[in-house]
CSV table of C-alpha atoms in Angstrom, one decimal:
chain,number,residue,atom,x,y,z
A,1,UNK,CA,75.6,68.8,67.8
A,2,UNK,CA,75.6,70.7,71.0
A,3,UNK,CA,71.9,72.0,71.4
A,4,UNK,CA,72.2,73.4,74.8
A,5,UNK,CA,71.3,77.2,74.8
A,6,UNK,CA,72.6,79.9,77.2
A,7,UNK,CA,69.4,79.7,79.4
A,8,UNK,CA,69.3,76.0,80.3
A,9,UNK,CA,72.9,75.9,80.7
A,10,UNK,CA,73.6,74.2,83.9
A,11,UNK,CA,77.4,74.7,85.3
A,12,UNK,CA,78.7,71.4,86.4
A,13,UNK,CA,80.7,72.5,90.0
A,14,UNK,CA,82.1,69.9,91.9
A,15,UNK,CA,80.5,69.0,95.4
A,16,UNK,CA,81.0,71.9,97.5
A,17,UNK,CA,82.1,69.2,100.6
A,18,UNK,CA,84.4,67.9,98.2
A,19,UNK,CA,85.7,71.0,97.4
A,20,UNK,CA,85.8,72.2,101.0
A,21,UNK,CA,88.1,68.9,102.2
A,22,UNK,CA,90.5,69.9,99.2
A,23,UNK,CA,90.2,73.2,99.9
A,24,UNK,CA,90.9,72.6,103.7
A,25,UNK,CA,93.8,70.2,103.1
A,26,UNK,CA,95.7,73.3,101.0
A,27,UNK,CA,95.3,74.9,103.8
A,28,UNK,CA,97.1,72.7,105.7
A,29,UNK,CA,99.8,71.8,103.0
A,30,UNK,CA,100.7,75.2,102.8
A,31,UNK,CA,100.9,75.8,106.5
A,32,UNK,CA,103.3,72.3,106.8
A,33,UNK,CA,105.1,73.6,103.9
A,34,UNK,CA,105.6,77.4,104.5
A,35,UNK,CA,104.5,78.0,107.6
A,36,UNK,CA,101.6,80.1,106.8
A,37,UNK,CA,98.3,80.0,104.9
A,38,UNK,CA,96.5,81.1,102.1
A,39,UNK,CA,96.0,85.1,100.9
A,40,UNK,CA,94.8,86.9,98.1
A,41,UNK,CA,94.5,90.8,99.5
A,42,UNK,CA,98.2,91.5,100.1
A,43,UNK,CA,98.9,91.1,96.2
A,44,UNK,CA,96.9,93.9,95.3
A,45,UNK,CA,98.8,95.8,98.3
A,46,UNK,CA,101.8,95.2,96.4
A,47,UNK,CA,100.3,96.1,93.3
A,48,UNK,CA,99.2,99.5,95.1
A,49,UNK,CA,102.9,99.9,96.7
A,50,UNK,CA,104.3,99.1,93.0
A,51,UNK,CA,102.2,101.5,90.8
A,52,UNK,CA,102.7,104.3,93.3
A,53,UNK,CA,106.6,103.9,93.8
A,54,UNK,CA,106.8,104.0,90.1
A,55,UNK,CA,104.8,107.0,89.6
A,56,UNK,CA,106.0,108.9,92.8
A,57,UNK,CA,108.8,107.1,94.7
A,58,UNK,CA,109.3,110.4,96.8
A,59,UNK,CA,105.2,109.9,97.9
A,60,UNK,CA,105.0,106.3,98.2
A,61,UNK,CA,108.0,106.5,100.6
A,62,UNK,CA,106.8,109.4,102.5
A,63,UNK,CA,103.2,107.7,102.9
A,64,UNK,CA,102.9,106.6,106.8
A,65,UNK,CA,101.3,103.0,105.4
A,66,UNK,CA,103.2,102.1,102.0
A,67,UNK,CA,106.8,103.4,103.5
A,68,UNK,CA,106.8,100.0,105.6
A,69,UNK,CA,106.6,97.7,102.6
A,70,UNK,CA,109.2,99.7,100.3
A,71,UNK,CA,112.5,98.2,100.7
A,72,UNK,CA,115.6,99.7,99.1
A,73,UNK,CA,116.5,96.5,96.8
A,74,UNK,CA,113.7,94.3,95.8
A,75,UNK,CA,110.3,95.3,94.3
A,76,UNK,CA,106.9,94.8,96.1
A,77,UNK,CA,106.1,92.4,94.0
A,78,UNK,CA,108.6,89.9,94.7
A,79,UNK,CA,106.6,88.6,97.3
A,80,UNK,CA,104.8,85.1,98.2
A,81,UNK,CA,101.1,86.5,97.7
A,82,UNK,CA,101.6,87.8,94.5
A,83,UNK,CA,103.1,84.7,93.0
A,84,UNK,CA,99.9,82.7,94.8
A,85,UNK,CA,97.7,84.7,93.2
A,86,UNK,CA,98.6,85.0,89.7
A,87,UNK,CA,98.7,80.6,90.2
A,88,UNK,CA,94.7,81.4,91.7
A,89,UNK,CA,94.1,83.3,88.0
A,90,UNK,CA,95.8,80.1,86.7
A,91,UNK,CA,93.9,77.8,88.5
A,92,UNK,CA,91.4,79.5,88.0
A,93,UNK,CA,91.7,79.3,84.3
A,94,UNK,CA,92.5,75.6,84.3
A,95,UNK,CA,89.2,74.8,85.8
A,96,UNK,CA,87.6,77.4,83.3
A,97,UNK,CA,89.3,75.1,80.9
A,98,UNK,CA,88.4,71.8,81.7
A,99,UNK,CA,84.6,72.5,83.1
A,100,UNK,CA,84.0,74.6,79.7
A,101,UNK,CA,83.2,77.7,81.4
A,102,UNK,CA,85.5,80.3,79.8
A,103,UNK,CA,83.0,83.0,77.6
A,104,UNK,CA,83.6,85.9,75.9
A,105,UNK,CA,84.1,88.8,78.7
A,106,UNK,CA,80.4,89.4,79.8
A,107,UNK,CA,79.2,90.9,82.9
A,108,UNK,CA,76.9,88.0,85.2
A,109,UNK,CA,73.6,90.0,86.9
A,110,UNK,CA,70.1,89.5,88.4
A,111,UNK,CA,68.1,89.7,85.5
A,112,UNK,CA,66.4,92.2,87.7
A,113,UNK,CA,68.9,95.2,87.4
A,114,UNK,CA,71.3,96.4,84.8
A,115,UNK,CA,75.1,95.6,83.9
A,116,UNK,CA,75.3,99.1,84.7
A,117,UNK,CA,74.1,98.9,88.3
A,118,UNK,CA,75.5,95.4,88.4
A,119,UNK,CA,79.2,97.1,87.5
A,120,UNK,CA,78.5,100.5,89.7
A,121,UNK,CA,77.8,97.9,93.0
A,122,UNK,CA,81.1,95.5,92.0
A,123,UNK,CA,83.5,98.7,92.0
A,124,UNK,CA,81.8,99.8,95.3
A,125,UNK,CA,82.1,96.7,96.6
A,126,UNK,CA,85.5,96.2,95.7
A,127,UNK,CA,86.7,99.4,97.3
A,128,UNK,CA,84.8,98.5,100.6
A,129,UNK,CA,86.6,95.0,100.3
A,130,UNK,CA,90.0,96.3,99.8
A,131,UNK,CA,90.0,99.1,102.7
A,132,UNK,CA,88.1,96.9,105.0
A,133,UNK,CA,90.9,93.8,104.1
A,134,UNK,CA,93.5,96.8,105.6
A,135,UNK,CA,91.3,97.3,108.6
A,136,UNK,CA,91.1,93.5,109.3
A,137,UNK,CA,95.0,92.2,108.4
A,138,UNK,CA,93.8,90.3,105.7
A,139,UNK,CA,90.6,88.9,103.8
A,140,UNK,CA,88.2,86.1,103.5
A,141,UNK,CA,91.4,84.1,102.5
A,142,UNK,CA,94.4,85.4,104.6
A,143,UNK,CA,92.9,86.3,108.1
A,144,UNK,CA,89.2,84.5,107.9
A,145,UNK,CA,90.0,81.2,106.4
A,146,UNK,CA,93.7,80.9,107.1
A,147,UNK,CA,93.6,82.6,110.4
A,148,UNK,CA,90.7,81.3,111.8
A,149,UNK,CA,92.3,77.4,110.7
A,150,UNK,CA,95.4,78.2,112.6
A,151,UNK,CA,93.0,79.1,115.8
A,152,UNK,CA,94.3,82.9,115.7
A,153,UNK,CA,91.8,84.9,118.0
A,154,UNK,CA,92.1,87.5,115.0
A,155,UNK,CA,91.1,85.3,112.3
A,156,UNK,CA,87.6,84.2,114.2
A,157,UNK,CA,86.7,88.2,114.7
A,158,UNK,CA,87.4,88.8,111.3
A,159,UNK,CA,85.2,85.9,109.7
A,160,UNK,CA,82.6,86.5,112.3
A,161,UNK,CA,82.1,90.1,111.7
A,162,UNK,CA,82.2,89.3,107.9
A,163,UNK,CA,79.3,87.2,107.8
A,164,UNK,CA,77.7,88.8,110.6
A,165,UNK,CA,77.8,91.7,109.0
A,166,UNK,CA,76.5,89.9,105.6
A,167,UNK,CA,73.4,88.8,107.1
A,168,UNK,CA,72.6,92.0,108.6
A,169,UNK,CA,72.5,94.3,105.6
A,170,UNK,CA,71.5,91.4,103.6
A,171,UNK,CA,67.7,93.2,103.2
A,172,UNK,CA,69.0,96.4,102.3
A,173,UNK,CA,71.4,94.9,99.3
A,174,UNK,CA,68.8,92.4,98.0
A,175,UNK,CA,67.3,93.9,95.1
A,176,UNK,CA,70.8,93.6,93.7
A,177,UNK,CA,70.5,89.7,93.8
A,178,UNK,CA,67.0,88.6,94.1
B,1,UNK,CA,109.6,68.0,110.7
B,2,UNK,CA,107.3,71.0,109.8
B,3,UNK,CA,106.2,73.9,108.9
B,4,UNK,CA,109.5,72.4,106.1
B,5,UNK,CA,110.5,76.0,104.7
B,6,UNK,CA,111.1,78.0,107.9
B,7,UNK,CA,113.4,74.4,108.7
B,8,UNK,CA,115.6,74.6,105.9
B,9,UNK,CA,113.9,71.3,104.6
B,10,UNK,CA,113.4,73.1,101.9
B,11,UNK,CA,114.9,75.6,100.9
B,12,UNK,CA,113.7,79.2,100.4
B,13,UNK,CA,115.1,78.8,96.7
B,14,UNK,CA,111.5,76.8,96.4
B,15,UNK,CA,109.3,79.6,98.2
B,16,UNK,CA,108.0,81.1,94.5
B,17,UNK,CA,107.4,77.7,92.8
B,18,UNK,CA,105.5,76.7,95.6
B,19,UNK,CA,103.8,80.0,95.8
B,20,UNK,CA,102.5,79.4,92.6
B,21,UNK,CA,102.0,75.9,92.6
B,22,UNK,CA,99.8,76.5,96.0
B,23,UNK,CA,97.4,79.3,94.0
B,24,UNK,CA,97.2,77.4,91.0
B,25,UNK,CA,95.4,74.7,93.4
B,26,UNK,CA,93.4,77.2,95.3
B,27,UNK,CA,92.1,79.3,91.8
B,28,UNK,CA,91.0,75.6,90.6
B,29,UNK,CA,89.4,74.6,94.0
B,30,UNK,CA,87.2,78.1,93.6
B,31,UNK,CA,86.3,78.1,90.5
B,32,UNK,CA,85.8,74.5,90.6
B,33,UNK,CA,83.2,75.3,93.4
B,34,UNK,CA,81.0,77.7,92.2
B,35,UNK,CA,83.4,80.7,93.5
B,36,UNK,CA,83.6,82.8,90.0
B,37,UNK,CA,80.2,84.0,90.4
B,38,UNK,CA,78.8,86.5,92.5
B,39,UNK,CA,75.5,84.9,92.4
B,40,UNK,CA,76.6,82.0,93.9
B,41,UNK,CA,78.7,83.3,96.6
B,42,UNK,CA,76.1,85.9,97.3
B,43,UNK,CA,73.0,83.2,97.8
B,44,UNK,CA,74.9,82.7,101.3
B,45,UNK,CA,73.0,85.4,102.0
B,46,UNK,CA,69.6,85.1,101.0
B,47,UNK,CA,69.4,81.2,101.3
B,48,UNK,CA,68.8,79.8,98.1
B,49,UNK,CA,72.6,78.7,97.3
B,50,UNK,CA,74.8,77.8,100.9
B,51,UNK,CA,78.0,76.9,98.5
B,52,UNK,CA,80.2,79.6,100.5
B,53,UNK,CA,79.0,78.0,103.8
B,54,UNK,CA,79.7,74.1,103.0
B,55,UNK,CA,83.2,74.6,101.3
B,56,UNK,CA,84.2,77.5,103.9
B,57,UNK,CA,83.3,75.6,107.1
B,58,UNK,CA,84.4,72.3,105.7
B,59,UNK,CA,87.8,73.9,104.9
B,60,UNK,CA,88.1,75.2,108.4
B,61,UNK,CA,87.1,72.2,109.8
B,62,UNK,CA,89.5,69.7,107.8
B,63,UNK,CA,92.4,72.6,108.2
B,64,UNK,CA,92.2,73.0,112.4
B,65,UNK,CA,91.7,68.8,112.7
B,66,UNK,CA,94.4,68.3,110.0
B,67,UNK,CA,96.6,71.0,112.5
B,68,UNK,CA,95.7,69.3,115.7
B,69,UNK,CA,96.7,65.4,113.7
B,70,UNK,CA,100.0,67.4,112.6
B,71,UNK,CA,101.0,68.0,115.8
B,72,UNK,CA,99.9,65.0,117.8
B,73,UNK,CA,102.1,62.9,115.4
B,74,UNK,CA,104.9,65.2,115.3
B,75,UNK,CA,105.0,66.7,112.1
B,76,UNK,CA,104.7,69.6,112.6
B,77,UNK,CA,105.5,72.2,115.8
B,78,UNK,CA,102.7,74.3,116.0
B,79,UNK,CA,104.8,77.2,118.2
B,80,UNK,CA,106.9,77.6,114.9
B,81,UNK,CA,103.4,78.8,112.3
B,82,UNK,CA,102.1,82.1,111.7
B,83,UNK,CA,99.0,83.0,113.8
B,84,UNK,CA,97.6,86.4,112.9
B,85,UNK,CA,98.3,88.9,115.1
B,86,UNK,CA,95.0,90.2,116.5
B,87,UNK,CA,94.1,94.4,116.6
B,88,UNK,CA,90.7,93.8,118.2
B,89,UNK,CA,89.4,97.4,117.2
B,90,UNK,CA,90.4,97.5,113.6
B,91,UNK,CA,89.5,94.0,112.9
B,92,UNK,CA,86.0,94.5,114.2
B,93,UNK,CA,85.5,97.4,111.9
B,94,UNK,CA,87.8,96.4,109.0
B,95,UNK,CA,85.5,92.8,108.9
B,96,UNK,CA,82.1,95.3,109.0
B,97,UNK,CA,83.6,97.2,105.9
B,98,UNK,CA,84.2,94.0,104.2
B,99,UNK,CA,81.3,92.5,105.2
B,100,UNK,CA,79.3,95.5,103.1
B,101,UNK,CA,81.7,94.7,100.4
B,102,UNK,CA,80.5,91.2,100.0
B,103,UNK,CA,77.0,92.6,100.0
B,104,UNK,CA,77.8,94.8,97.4
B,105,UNK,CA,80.2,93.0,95.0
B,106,UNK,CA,79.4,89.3,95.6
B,107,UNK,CA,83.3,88.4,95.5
B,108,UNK,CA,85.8,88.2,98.0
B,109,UNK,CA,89.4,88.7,96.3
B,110,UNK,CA,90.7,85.4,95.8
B,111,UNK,CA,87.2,85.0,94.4
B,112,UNK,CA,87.3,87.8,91.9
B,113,UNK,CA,90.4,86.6,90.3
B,114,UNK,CA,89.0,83.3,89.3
B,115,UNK,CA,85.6,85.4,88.4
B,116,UNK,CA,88.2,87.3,85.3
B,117,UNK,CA,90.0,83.7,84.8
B,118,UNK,CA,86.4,82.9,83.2
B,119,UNK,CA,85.7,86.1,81.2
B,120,UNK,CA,83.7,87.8,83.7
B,121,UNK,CA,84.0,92.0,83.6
B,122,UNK,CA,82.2,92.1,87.0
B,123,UNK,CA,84.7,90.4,88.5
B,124,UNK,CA,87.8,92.6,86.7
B,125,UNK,CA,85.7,95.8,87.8
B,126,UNK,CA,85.9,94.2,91.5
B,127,UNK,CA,89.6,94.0,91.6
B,128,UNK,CA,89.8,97.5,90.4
B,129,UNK,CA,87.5,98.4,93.4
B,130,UNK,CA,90.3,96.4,95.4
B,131,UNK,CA,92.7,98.3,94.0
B,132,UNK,CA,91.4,102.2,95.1
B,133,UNK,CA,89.8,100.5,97.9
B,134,UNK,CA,93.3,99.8,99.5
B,135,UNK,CA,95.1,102.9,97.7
B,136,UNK,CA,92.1,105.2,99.3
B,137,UNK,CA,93.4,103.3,102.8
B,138,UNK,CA,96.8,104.3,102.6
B,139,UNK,CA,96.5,107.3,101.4
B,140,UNK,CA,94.1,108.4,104.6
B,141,UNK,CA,96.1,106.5,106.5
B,142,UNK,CA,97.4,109.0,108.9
B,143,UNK,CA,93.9,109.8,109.9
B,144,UNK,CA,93.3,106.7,111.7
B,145,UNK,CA,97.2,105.1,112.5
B,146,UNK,CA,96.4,104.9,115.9
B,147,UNK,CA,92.7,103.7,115.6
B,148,UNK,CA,95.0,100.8,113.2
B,149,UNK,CA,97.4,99.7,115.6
B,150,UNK,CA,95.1,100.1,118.7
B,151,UNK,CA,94.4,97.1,120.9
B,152,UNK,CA,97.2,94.7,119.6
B,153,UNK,CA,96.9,91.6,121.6
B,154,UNK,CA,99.8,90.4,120.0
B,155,UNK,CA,100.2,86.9,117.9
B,156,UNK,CA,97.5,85.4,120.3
B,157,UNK,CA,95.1,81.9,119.2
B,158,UNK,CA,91.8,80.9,121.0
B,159,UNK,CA,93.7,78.7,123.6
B,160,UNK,CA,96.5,81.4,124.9
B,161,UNK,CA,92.9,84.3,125.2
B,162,UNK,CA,90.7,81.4,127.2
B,163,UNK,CA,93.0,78.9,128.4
B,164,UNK,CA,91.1,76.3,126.8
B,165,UNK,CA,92.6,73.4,124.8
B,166,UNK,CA,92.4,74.0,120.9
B,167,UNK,CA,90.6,70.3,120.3
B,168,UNK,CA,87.7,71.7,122.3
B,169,UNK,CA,87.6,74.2,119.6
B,170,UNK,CA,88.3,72.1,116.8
B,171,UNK,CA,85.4,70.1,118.3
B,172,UNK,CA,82.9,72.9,118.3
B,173,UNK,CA,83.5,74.2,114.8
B,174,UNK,CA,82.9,70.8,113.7
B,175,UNK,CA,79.8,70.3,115.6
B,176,UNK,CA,78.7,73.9,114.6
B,177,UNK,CA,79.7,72.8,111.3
B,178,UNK,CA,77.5,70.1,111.0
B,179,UNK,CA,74.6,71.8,112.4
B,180,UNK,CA,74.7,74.3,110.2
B,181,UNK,CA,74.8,72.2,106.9
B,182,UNK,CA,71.4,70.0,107.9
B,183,UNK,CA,69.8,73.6,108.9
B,184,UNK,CA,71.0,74.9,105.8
B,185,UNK,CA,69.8,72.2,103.2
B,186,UNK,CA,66.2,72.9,104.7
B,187,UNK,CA,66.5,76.3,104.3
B,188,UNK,CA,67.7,76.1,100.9
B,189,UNK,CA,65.2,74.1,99.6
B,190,UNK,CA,62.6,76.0,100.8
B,191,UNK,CA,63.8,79.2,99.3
B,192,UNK,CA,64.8,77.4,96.1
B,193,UNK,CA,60.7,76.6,95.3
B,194,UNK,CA,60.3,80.3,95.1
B,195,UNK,CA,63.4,81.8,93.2
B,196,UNK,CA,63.0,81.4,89.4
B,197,UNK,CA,65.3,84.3,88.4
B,198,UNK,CA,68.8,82.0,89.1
B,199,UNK,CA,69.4,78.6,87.5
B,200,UNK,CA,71.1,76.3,90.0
């Protein structure tokens, strides 16, 4: 019988180096495949450029930023980063799968503050990601990892800045993880 | 020889499988990591979990040698991949936006998608966040176009700003890279004595 509780659960991750040489040689199939790397930002773009053509076609169009990815014949969606991403919610799941860490929807916090506050931070957080990953030409993925792998000037400024950034507001965010 | 797609090696017919086939591999890698939860990723921070730092700079370090190998063998013509075109300004402030956002959400987005693969709400309430984040952007967009496409340097790496050769890079990163991890494990398990809210 399994008589391991919820509080002395210990998730069994693989060894970060390990995953960081798999993680890196992706990175570099994909490039010798396709030609580019890895994103994850641009298929919630299309999302954003989908839902709004379908509510208002005349807006979406009209908008300076979501005109340039409207094309007469072929959805938004039938692009490369949204097929990668739903495989990462996939893949995501398979390892979910086979480390037996699928639960019933739950929200993960400091015991320190609330799901509330915990839920209130991850929506802010999410908008900041999102706008700042249209500043920056791409996220941690696309433009830090990807970019900065492929030597692109860009991709260095934006992973810099992302972690620089990280550690400086660190104290101001940390009763919200420690 | 490579990138195979833009050489008709394979054809584009393939692109979408491969798309797929490509994120189901990077979802596992994540979650397989440690990447579903916020508190993990967000221990970068505070040093008692460096998980983002060793599979992050070990990817970038295995990636830009794996590049260099590519191309010294002739597998690959390096003139022929996609190098992220650089807007200095926007990038500066767009990677200071995100860098709250981290702070914030503990995800990234690749991140947050393997966080609702598990079951977790945080991580769905993220990608919403994502979602208004980038439909607030494009809706102000006209504010700030030319703020957006200001300072485009064009397609440009490290070696065509400096004139230096991209090994020398490659070789810093790794030696930065391996500094960093043997700083890092003393850090972290100094920090890790006095943490008894997070189980490890």
């Amino acid at each position: 019988m399994n008589t391991q509780t919820k509080n002395n659960y210990k998730p069994n991750y693989i060894n970060p180096y390990l995953g960081g040489v798999l993680l890196g040689l992706l990175v570099l199939l994909t490039v010798y495949i396709t030609g580019r790397g890895l994103g994850a930002s641009g298929a919630v773009k299309s999302t954003v450029v989908t839902t709004a053509d379908a509510i208002s076609p005349t807006l979406a169009k009209a908008n300076a930023y979501m005109g340039k990815f409207i094309s007469g014949d072929r959805s938004p969606m039938y692009n490369w980063l949204v097929f990668e991403s739903l495989g990462i919610f996939f893949g995501g799941l398979l390892s979910g799968i086979i480390f037996r860490r699928i639960r019933k929807p739950w929200v993960e916090h400091s015991p320190k503050i609330t799901s509330k506050t915990r839920l209130i931070f991850a929506l802010l957080g999410g908008i900041f990601f999102g706008a700042g990953s249209q500043f920056g030409r791409g996220c941690t993925s696309g433009a830090a990892l990807s970019g900065s792998a492929t030597f692109a000037l860009g991709g260095v400024i934006v992973m810099l800045t992302i972690f620089g950034t990280g550690y400086a507001v660190a104290w101001f965010f940390r009763k919200l993880w420690i | 020889m490579g990138p195979l797609i833009p050489n008709g090696i394979i054809t584009g017919d393939w692109n979408f499988v491969i798309a797929i086939l490509v994120g189901i591999a990077f979802g596992f890698i994540l979650e397989a990591s440690g990447f579903s939860s916020s508190r993990n990723i967000a221990g970068v921070f505070y040093g008692y979990n460096f998980v983002v730092l060793r599979v992050f700079f070990t990817a970038v370090i295995v990636a830009m040698v794996g590049l260099l190998y590519f191309d010294y063998f002739g597998w690959i013509n390096l003139s022929q991949i996609f190098i992220l075109p650089t807007f200095w300004p926007a990038m500066l402030l767009g990677g200071v936006i995100m860098g709250f956002g981290f702070l914030m959400g503990g995800f990234c987005p690749g991140t947050s998608f393997t966080a609702i693969s598990i079951g977790k709400i945080d991580g769905l309430v993220f990608t919403v966040g994502l979602y208004l984040g980038i439909f607030i952007f494009s809706e102000s967009f006209p504010l700030f176009k030319g703020f957006y496409n200001s300072g485009n340097l064009g397609h440009v790496t490290l070696t065509d700003v400096t004139g230096i050769n991209a090994a020398w890079f490659a070789f810093a990163f790794v030696i930065i890279a391996l500094a960093a991890f043997w700083v890092t494990m003393l850090i972290e398990k100094k920090v890790r004595k006095k943490i008894t809210e997070y189980k490890f």
